[in-house]
Amino acid sequence: MEVTIKITIQELIADILTDIEEFNLSAKNALERAFRNVVEEDRERYRGLVHSYIFEILKWRKRIDFALNSVLKGTKIEKLNPFLANLLRIAVYDIRFKGTPPAIATDSVIRVVKKRFNIKTAKFANAILRSVEEFNEENALKKLKEKDRIEYLSVKFSHPRWYVEYAMELLGYEGAIRLMMSNNRPQRYYVRVNPLKTDIDSLRDYLEEHDVRVARTPLDDVLKVLEYQKPLTRLKWYKEGYFVIQDLASAYVAHVLSPENGERILDMAAAPGSKTFHVAHLMENTGEIIAIDYSRDRLEKMREKMALLGVKNVKLIHADGQIFKWKHEFDKIVLDAPCSSSGTYRQFPDVKWSFDEEKIAKVIQVQKAMLKNAYKNLRKGGEMTYSTCSIRIDEDEENVKYALNKVGFELVPYEFTWGERGFTEIGDKVFRAFTHLHDCNSFFIAKLRKS
Ligand SMILES: C[S@@+](CC[C@H](N)C(=O)[O-])C[C@H]1O[C@@H](n2cnc3c(N)ncnc32)[C@H](O)[C@@H]1O
């Protein structure tokens, strides 16, 4: 496991995990940042391994912390120095999830503790890991189940407590468990063809020639990846923009919007651009798309990708979608709102731990303000999609009800060809996907009109 980079793998992983917490970075950004400092030849060799550690530890963090907190006396893992806590998490993950012999897992992190702290801390860490080795998780979980069933499920499936309660209310006990189990499975990839460069049949042939086994999906421009040999991002056609990697439900938005050639479209939260580019592709590069986002970094990435995909009808603007007003009204609007991202746990397990109720309440206010502002920017008779990758009714159906009752929109009875219908009295006119049912992100779409 030890590598010839200046630091060991364990040290690098603990640094990245600590950056995620301390600087509120996404796992993806933290990985990118850390690998900038790794020498070139090691970068390609170790990226996959480190990526997998980071994602798996974040996925199982609550269960890992349960083991650690059960053996820690007089303190909690959350109270320890964050770098030390993350080293302990790596060892627990190695021992309990990867089946690494405890002596090896312990030894490799204790060496880092000695280097970065001191002998006393190393002895402390060693004692904790010995206790973890003897910890009877099955018994402890059984006791927890008797005391607090929700907390038991939250630990067992390593999901936030609020999520367990929410999922049980939406889907019942069995449904909630199936959803959490599927959130914990490996990510499923989908690819969408870039029709400016090729067609779906040629893409399918190309992928199969390159050992990527694919299947059709409910969307005729999207393929489901069943098996692959090397990362899709290393394929020449990916690097040249012949296809994009885009979640199935996310790729439904542009179809529901049904843009027509020559129209003027606003995308109010556009970066990194999946839906904007899809709309541009469906419009065959005609008309005009104004794509705004509040994050300059994300817009910059979007600009690079746009050139690669041959998209020419998009103007990128750094702006706040709550107040942005353009000189013309729009025929159609995409509002893929910032949200709790609670539908993306399989893809981004770090998101599980980065939203609490306070942060979610704030994002709901932003969603409402954006809905109000969308109305101001839309022409009479114009249509829009409102979508989130959240499972929560307060970000989805309740916000649509707000748009109908308080803003003035009407709901378009769109004929969804797949997925589930939603909740509340408007449930039969909206789209929902769930990870355990549709093998993609849990997702919400509603189509609205300014009458
Ligand atoms: C769900 S993501 C959008 C994903 C994008 N539509 C796509 O398909 O690639 C939400 C986006 O909202 C942006 N955002 C957050 N607050 C915003 C605001 N007040 N105005 C505009 N964009 C905002 C975030 O920077 C983020 O890029």
GROMACS .gro file of N, CA and C in nm, residues 154-276:
model
  369
  154SER      N    1  -3.040   0.456   1.045
  154SER     CA    2  -2.949   0.562   1.003
  154SER      C    3  -2.803   0.514   1.010
  155VAL      N    4  -2.770   0.439   1.117
  155VAL     CA    5  -2.633   0.387   1.131
  155VAL      C    6  -2.611   0.271   1.035
  156LYS      N    7  -2.704   0.177   1.033
  156LYS     CA    8  -2.684   0.056   0.953
  156LYS      C    9  -2.663   0.089   0.805
  157PHE      N   10  -2.745   0.182   0.753
  157PHE     CA   11  -2.732   0.216   0.611
  157PHE      C   12  -2.652   0.343   0.588
  158SER      N   13  -2.600   0.400   0.698
  158SER     CA   14  -2.515   0.518   0.690
  158SER      C   15  -2.579   0.631   0.610
  159HIS      N   16  -2.696   0.672   0.656
  159HIS     CA   17  -2.768   0.786   0.596
  159HIS      C   18  -2.804   0.883   0.708
  160PRO      N   19  -2.820   1.013   0.676
  160PRO     CA   20  -2.861   1.107   0.782
  160PRO      C   21  -2.995   1.066   0.842
  161ARG      N   22  -3.011   1.095   0.968
  161ARG     CA   23  -3.134   1.057   1.038
  161ARG      C   24  -3.258   1.118   0.969
  162TRP      N   25  -3.246   1.246   0.929
  162TRP     CA   26  -3.364   1.309   0.867
  162TRP      C   27  -3.403   1.236   0.739
  163TYR      N   28  -3.303   1.183   0.668
  163TYR     CA   29  -3.330   1.115   0.541
  163TYR      C   30  -3.411   0.987   0.566
  164VAL      N   31  -3.373   0.913   0.673
  164VAL     CA   32  -3.444   0.789   0.705
  164VAL      C   33  -3.591   0.821   0.732
  165GLU      N   34  -3.613   0.925   0.815
  165GLU     CA   35  -3.751   0.962   0.848
  165GLU      C   36  -3.828   1.003   0.722
  166TYR      N   37  -3.761   1.082   0.640
  166TYR     CA   38  -3.825   1.134   0.518
  166TYR      C   39  -3.860   1.020   0.421
  167ALA      N   40  -3.760   0.932   0.400
  167ALA     CA   41  -3.780   0.823   0.304
  167ALA      C   42  -3.891   0.729   0.352
  168MET      N   43  -3.898   0.708   0.486
  168MET     CA   44  -4.002   0.619   0.537
  168MET      C   45  -4.140   0.680   0.517
  169GLU      N   46  -4.148   0.811   0.534
  169GLU     CA   47  -4.277   0.878   0.515
  169GLU      C   48  -4.320   0.871   0.368
  170LEU      N   49  -4.225   0.885   0.276
  170LEU     CA   50  -4.259   0.884   0.134
  170LEU      C   51  -4.286   0.744   0.082
  171LEU      N   52  -4.203   0.649   0.123
  171LEU     CA   53  -4.201   0.518   0.055
  171LEU      C   54  -4.236   0.401   0.146
  172GLY      N   55  -4.260   0.428   0.273
  172GLY     CA   56  -4.286   0.319   0.368
  172GLY      C   57  -4.153   0.254   0.407
  173TYR      N   58  -4.162   0.162   0.505
  173TYR     CA   59  -4.042   0.101   0.562
  173TYR      C   60  -3.961   0.025   0.456
  174GLU      N   61  -4.029  -0.064   0.384
  174GLU     CA   62  -3.957  -0.146   0.283
  174GLU      C   63  -3.894  -0.059   0.175
  175GLY      N   64  -3.972   0.036   0.126
  175GLY     CA   65  -3.925   0.125   0.019
  175GLY      C   66  -3.803   0.204   0.064
  176ALA      N   67  -3.809   0.255   0.187
  176ALA     CA   68  -3.698   0.336   0.239
  176ALA      C   69  -3.571   0.252   0.245
  177ILE      N   70  -3.585   0.128   0.290
  177ILE     CA   71  -3.467   0.041   0.300
  177ILE      C   72  -3.411   0.009   0.162
  178ARG      N   73  -3.501  -0.018   0.069
  178ARG     CA   74  -3.452  -0.047  -0.068
  178ARG      C   75  -3.382   0.075  -0.128
  179LEU      N   76  -3.438   0.193  -0.100
  179LEU     CA   77  -3.375   0.315  -0.152
  179LEU      C   78  -3.235   0.333  -0.091
  180MET      N   79  -3.224   0.315   0.040
  180MET     CA   80  -3.092   0.335   0.104
  180MET      C   81  -2.991   0.231   0.057
  181MET      N   82  -3.039   0.108   0.039
  181MET     CA   83  -2.947   0.003  -0.010
  181MET      C   84  -2.898   0.038  -0.150
  182SER      N   85  -2.989   0.089  -0.233
  182SER     CA   86  -2.944   0.120  -0.370
  182SER      C   87  -2.854   0.244  -0.370
  183ASN      N   88  -2.877   0.337  -0.278
  183ASN     CA   89  -2.785   0.452  -0.267
  183ASN      C   90  -2.643   0.406  -0.233
  184ASN      N   91  -2.633   0.293  -0.165
  184ASN     CA   92  -2.500   0.245  -0.123
  184ASN      C   93  -2.432   0.156  -0.227
  185ARG      N   94  -2.500   0.131  -0.339
  185ARG     CA   95  -2.437   0.048  -0.444
  185ARG      C   96  -2.348   0.136  -0.531
  186PRO      N   97  -2.264   0.070  -0.615
  186PRO     CA   98  -2.175   0.151  -0.701
  186PRO      C   99  -2.254   0.236  -0.800
  187GLN      N  100  -2.193   0.346  -0.835
  187GLN     CA  101  -2.255   0.441  -0.928
  187GLN      C  102  -2.289   0.375  -1.061
  188ARG      N  103  -2.405   0.410  -1.117
  188ARG     CA  104  -2.443   0.363  -1.252
  188ARG      C  105  -2.417   0.478  -1.350
  189TYR      N  106  -2.355   0.449  -1.461
  189TYR     CA  107  -2.328   0.555  -1.558
  189TYR      C  108  -2.424   0.546  -1.677
  190TYR      N  109  -2.458   0.664  -1.728
  190TYR     CA  110  -2.536   0.675  -1.852
  190TYR      C  111  -2.459   0.768  -1.946
  191VAL      N  112  -2.470   0.742  -2.074
  191VAL     CA  113  -2.405   0.833  -2.170
  191VAL      C  114  -2.511   0.887  -2.266
  192ARG      N  115  -2.498   1.015  -2.296
  192ARG     CA  116  -2.589   1.079  -2.391
  192ARG      C  117  -2.511   1.118  -2.516
  193VAL      N  118  -2.569   1.086  -2.631
  193VAL     CA  119  -2.500   1.114  -2.757
  193VAL      C  120  -2.501   1.264  -2.784
  194ASN      N  121  -2.393   1.314  -2.844
  194ASN     CA  122  -2.392   1.452  -2.893
  194ASN      C  123  -2.434   1.448  -3.039
  195PRO      N  124  -2.558   1.485  -3.070
  195PRO     CA  125  -2.607   1.470  -3.207
  195PRO      C  126  -2.540   1.566  -3.305
  196LEU      N  127  -2.463   1.664  -3.255
  196LEU     CA  128  -2.389   1.753  -3.346
  196LEU      C  129  -2.268   1.679  -3.403
  197LYS      N  130  -2.228   1.567  -3.339
  197LYS     CA  131  -2.107   1.497  -3.383
  197LYS      C  132  -2.131   1.355  -3.433
  198THR      N  133  -2.236   1.288  -3.378
  198THR     CA  134  -2.260   1.151  -3.422
  198THR      C  135  -2.406   1.114  -3.393
  199ASP      N  136  -2.441   0.985  -3.412
  199ASP     CA  137  -2.579   0.943  -3.379
  199ASP      C  138  -2.572   0.826  -3.281
  200ILE      N  139  -2.687   0.791  -3.229
  200ILE     CA  140  -2.690   0.694  -3.118
  200ILE      C  141  -2.640   0.555  -3.163
  201ASP      N  142  -2.671   0.515  -3.287
  201ASP     CA  143  -2.627   0.382  -3.332
  201ASP      C  144  -2.476   0.377  -3.349
  202SER      N  145  -2.418   0.485  -3.403
  202SER     CA  146  -2.272   0.487  -3.417
  202SER      C  147  -2.207   0.490  -3.279
  203LEU      N  148  -2.268   0.562  -3.186
  203LEU     CA  149  -2.211   0.567  -3.050
  203LEU      C  150  -2.214   0.428  -2.987
  204ARG      N  151  -2.325   0.361  -3.006
  204ARG     CA  152  -2.338   0.225  -2.951
  204ARG      C  153  -2.230   0.133  -3.009
  205ASP      N  154  -2.211   0.141  -3.141
  205ASP     CA  155  -2.108   0.058  -3.205
  205ASP      C  156  -1.970   0.092  -3.151
  206TYR      N  157  -1.943   0.222  -3.143
  206TYR     CA  158  -1.811   0.266  -3.094
  206TYR      C  159  -1.786   0.213  -2.953
  207LEU      N  160  -1.886   0.227  -2.866
  207LEU     CA  161  -1.867   0.184  -2.727
  207LEU      C  162  -1.843   0.033  -2.721
  208GLU      N  163  -1.922  -0.041  -2.801
  208GLU     CA  164  -1.905  -0.186  -2.796
  208GLU      C  165  -1.768  -0.229  -2.849
  209GLU      N  166  -1.721  -0.156  -2.952
  209GLU     CA  167  -1.585  -0.186  -3.002
  209GLU      C  168  -1.479  -0.157  -2.896
  210HIS      N  169  -1.513  -0.072  -2.802
  210HIS     CA  170  -1.416  -0.037  -2.697
  210HIS      C  171  -1.451  -0.102  -2.563
  211ASP      N  172  -1.514  -0.219  -2.571
  211ASP     CA  173  -1.544  -0.302  -2.453
  211ASP      C  174  -1.637  -0.235  -2.352
  212VAL      N  175  -1.724  -0.147  -2.401
  212VAL     CA  176  -1.826  -0.090  -2.312
  212VAL      C  177  -1.959  -0.152  -2.354
  213ARG      N  178  -2.020  -0.228  -2.263
  213ARG     CA  179  -2.148  -0.292  -2.295
  213ARG      C  180  -2.259  -0.198  -2.251
  214VAL      N  181  -2.352  -0.170  -2.341
  214VAL     CA  182  -2.457  -0.071  -2.310
  214VAL      C  183  -2.596  -0.127  -2.340
  215ALA      N  184  -2.697  -0.060  -2.286
  215ALA     CA  185  -2.836  -0.098  -2.315
  215ALA      C  186  -2.916   0.028  -2.343
  216ARG      N  187  -3.027   0.010  -2.414
  216ARG     CA  188  -3.115   0.125  -2.441
  216ARG      C  189  -3.184   0.169  -2.313
  217THR      N  190  -3.239   0.291  -2.313
  217THR     CA  191  -3.310   0.345  -2.196
  217THR      C  192  -3.443   0.403  -2.245
  218PRO      N  193  -3.525   0.454  -2.155
  218PRO     CA  194  -3.649   0.518  -2.202
  218PRO      C  195  -3.623   0.642  -2.290
  219LEU      N  196  -3.501   0.694  -2.290
  219LEU     CA  197  -3.468   0.812  -2.371
  219LEU      C  198  -3.387   0.768  -2.493
  220ASP      N  199  -3.429   0.812  -2.612
  220ASP     CA  200  -3.364   0.756  -2.731
  220ASP      C  201  -3.225   0.814  -2.758
  221ASP      N  202  -3.182   0.913  -2.680
  221ASP     CA  203  -3.046   0.964  -2.698
  221ASP      C  204  -2.953   0.927  -2.583
  222VAL      N  205  -3.000   0.836  -2.496
  222VAL     CA  206  -2.920   0.798  -2.377
  222VAL      C  207  -2.904   0.647  -2.371
  223LEU      N  208  -2.781   0.602  -2.340
  223LEU     CA  209  -2.754   0.459  -2.323
  223LEU      C  210  -2.710   0.433  -2.180
  224LYS      N  211  -2.749   0.316  -2.130
  224LYS     CA  212  -2.709   0.276  -1.995
  224LYS      C  213  -2.583   0.192  -2.006
  225VAL      N  214  -2.483   0.224  -1.925
  225VAL     CA  215  -2.357   0.149  -1.930
  225VAL      C  216  -2.367   0.030  -1.835
  226LEU      N  217  -2.353  -0.091  -1.893
  226LEU     CA  218  -2.365  -0.212  -1.812
  226LEU      C  219  -2.228  -0.261  -1.764
  227GLU      N  220  -2.129  -0.246  -1.851
  227GLU     CA  221  -1.993  -0.294  -1.817
  227GLU      C  222  -1.891  -0.211  -1.891
  228TYR      N  223  -1.776  -0.188  -1.833
  228TYR     CA  224  -1.670  -0.119  -1.906
  228TYR      C  225  -1.535  -0.165  -1.853
  229GLN      N  226  -1.433  -0.152  -1.937
  229GLN     CA  227  -1.299  -0.198  -1.897
  229GLN      C  228  -1.218  -0.084  -1.839
  230LYS      N  229  -1.209   0.028  -1.914
  230LYS     CA  230  -1.135   0.142  -1.861
  230LYS      C  231  -1.230   0.260  -1.844
  231PRO      N  232  -1.195   0.357  -1.757
  231PRO     CA  233  -1.288   0.468  -1.734
  231PRO      C  234  -1.335   0.531  -1.864
  232LEU      N  235  -1.465   0.562  -1.871
  232LEU     CA  236  -1.524   0.618  -1.993
  232LEU      C  237  -1.456   0.749  -2.032
  233THR      N  238  -1.408   0.822  -1.931
  233THR     CA  239  -1.346   0.952  -1.957
  233THR      C  240  -1.212   0.938  -2.032
  234ARG      N  241  -1.160   0.816  -2.041
  234ARG     CA  242  -1.034   0.798  -2.115
  234ARG      C  243  -1.057   0.765  -2.262
  235LEU      N  244  -1.184   0.745  -2.300
  235LEU     CA  245  -1.212   0.711  -2.440
  235LEU      C  246  -1.199   0.836  -2.529
  236LYS      N  247  -1.147   0.812  -2.651
  236LYS     CA  248  -1.122   0.923  -2.744
  236LYS      C  249  -1.252   1.000  -2.773
  237TRP      N  250  -1.361   0.927  -2.792
  237TRP     CA  251  -1.488   0.994  -2.826
  237TRP      C  252  -1.540   1.080  -2.709
  238TYR      N  253  -1.503   1.043  -2.586
  238TYR     CA  254  -1.542   1.129  -2.473
  238TYR      C  255  -1.458   1.256  -2.478
  239LYS      N  256  -1.325   1.234  -2.498
  239LYS     CA  257  -1.234   1.349  -2.499
  239LYS      C  258  -1.266   1.445  -2.613
  240GLU      N  259  -1.326   1.390  -2.721
  240GLU     CA  260  -1.357   1.477  -2.836
  240GLU      C  261  -1.503   1.522  -2.839
  241GLY      N  262  -1.577   1.493  -2.731
  241GLY     CA  263  -1.713   1.547  -2.718
  241GLY      C  264  -1.820   1.477  -2.802
  242TYR      N  265  -1.795   1.350  -2.839
  242TYR     CA  266  -1.899   1.277  -2.915
  242TYR      C  267  -2.012   1.232  -2.823
  243PHE      N  268  -1.980   1.219  -2.695
  243PHE     CA  269  -2.085   1.185  -2.597
  243PHE      C  270  -2.051   1.250  -2.465
  244VAL      N  271  -2.155   1.263  -2.381
  244VAL     CA  272  -2.133   1.312  -2.245
  244VAL      C  273  -2.181   1.206  -2.146
  245ILE      N  274  -2.128   1.213  -2.025
  245ILE     CA  275  -2.179   1.125  -1.919
  245ILE      C  276  -2.285   1.207  -1.846
  246GLN      N  277  -2.408   1.159  -1.850
  246GLN     CA  278  -2.517   1.235  -1.788
  246GLN      C  279  -2.619   1.138  -1.731
  247ASP      N  280  -2.663   1.166  -1.611
  247ASP     CA  281  -2.759   1.078  -1.546
  247ASP      C  282  -2.889   1.072  -1.627
  248LEU      N  283  -2.955   0.956  -1.623
  248LEU     CA  284  -3.076   0.934  -1.702
  248LEU      C  285  -3.186   1.036  -1.668
  249ALA      N  286  -3.214   1.055  -1.539
  249ALA     CA  287  -3.324   1.145  -1.502
  249ALA      C  288  -3.290   1.289  -1.540
  250SER      N  289  -3.163   1.325  -1.523
  250SER     CA  290  -3.120   1.460  -1.558
  250SER      C  291  -3.140   1.484  -1.708
  251ALA      N  292  -3.121   1.378  -1.787
  251ALA     CA  293  -3.135   1.392  -1.933
  251ALA      C  294  -3.282   1.395  -1.976
  252TYR      N  295  -3.374   1.374  -1.881
  252TYR     CA  296  -3.516   1.381  -1.918
  252TYR      C  297  -3.564   1.527  -1.925
  253VAL      N  298  -3.497   1.615  -1.850
  253VAL     CA  299  -3.543   1.753  -1.837
  253VAL      C  300  -3.558   1.821  -1.973
  254ALA      N  301  -3.454   1.812  -2.056
  254ALA     CA  302  -3.458   1.881  -2.186
  254ALA      C  303  -3.570   1.825  -2.273
  255HIS      N  304  -3.597   1.694  -2.263
  255HIS     CA  305  -3.707   1.636  -2.342
  255HIS      C  306  -3.841   1.689  -2.294
  256VAL      N  307  -3.856   1.700  -2.160
  256VAL     CA  308  -3.982   1.751  -2.106
  256VAL      C  309  -4.000   1.898  -2.148
  257LEU      N  310  -3.892   1.972  -2.150
  257LEU     CA  311  -3.900   2.113  -2.192
  257LEU      C  312  -3.943   2.125  -2.338
  258SER      N  313  -3.901   2.027  -2.420
  258SER     CA  314  -3.932   2.024  -2.565
  258SER      C  315  -3.903   2.157  -2.635
  259PRO      N  316  -3.778   2.201  -2.636
  259PRO     CA  317  -3.745   2.328  -2.703
  259PRO      C  318  -3.760   2.314  -2.854
  260GLU      N  319  -3.793   2.425  -2.919
  260GLU     CA  320  -3.804   2.421  -3.066
  260GLU      C  321  -3.694   2.507  -3.126
  261ASN      N  322  -3.656   2.471  -3.249
  261ASN     CA  323  -3.549   2.547  -3.315
  261ASN      C  324  -3.583   2.696  -3.318
  262GLY      N  325  -3.483   2.779  -3.290
  262GLY     CA  326  -3.500   2.923  -3.300
  262GLY      C  327  -3.553   2.990  -3.174
  263GLU      N  328  -3.590   2.914  -3.074
  263GLU     CA  329  -3.648   2.976  -2.954
  263GLU      C  330  -3.541   3.045  -2.869
  264ARG      N  331  -3.590   3.134  -2.779
  264ARG     CA  332  -3.502   3.199  -2.682
  264ARG      C  333  -3.526   3.132  -2.546
  265ILE      N  334  -3.417   3.076  -2.491
  265ILE     CA  335  -3.429   2.994  -2.369
  265ILE      C  336  -3.341   3.053  -2.259
  266LEU      N  337  -3.390   3.046  -2.135
  266LEU     CA  338  -3.308   3.085  -2.019
  266LEU      C  339  -3.284   2.960  -1.933
  267ASP      N  340  -3.157   2.937  -1.898
  267ASP     CA  341  -3.126   2.834  -1.799
  267ASP      C  342  -3.079   2.908  -1.674
  268MET      N  343  -3.156   2.898  -1.566
  268MET     CA  344  -3.134   2.985  -1.450
  268MET      C  345  -3.032   2.934  -1.349
  269ALA      N  346  -2.991   2.808  -1.360
  269ALA     CA  347  -2.888   2.752  -1.270
  269ALA      C  348  -2.817   2.648  -1.355
  270ALA      N  349  -2.732   2.697  -1.442
  270ALA     CA  350  -2.693   2.617  -1.558
  270ALA      C  351  -2.569   2.527  -1.540
  271ALA      N  352  -2.476   2.571  -1.455
  271ALA     CA  353  -2.346   2.501  -1.452
  271ALA      C  354  -2.356   2.368  -1.376
  272PRO      N  355  -2.282   2.264  -1.415
  272PRO     CA  356  -2.179   2.263  -1.519
  272PRO      C  357  -2.230   2.242  -1.661
  273GLY      N  358  -2.362   2.246  -1.681
  273GLY     CA  359  -2.410   2.260  -1.818
  273GLY      C  360  -2.481   2.142  -1.881
  274SER      N  361  -2.498   2.032  -1.807
  274SER     CA  362  -2.558   1.912  -1.870
  274SER      C  363  -2.688   1.945  -1.942
  275LYS      N  364  -2.775   2.019  -1.872
  275LYS     CA  365  -2.908   2.042  -1.932
  275LYS      C  366  -2.902   2.150  -2.040
  276THR      N  367  -2.821   2.253  -2.018
  276THR     CA  368  -2.806   2.357  -2.122
  276THR      C  369  -2.758   2.292  -2.252
   0.00000   0.00000   0.00000
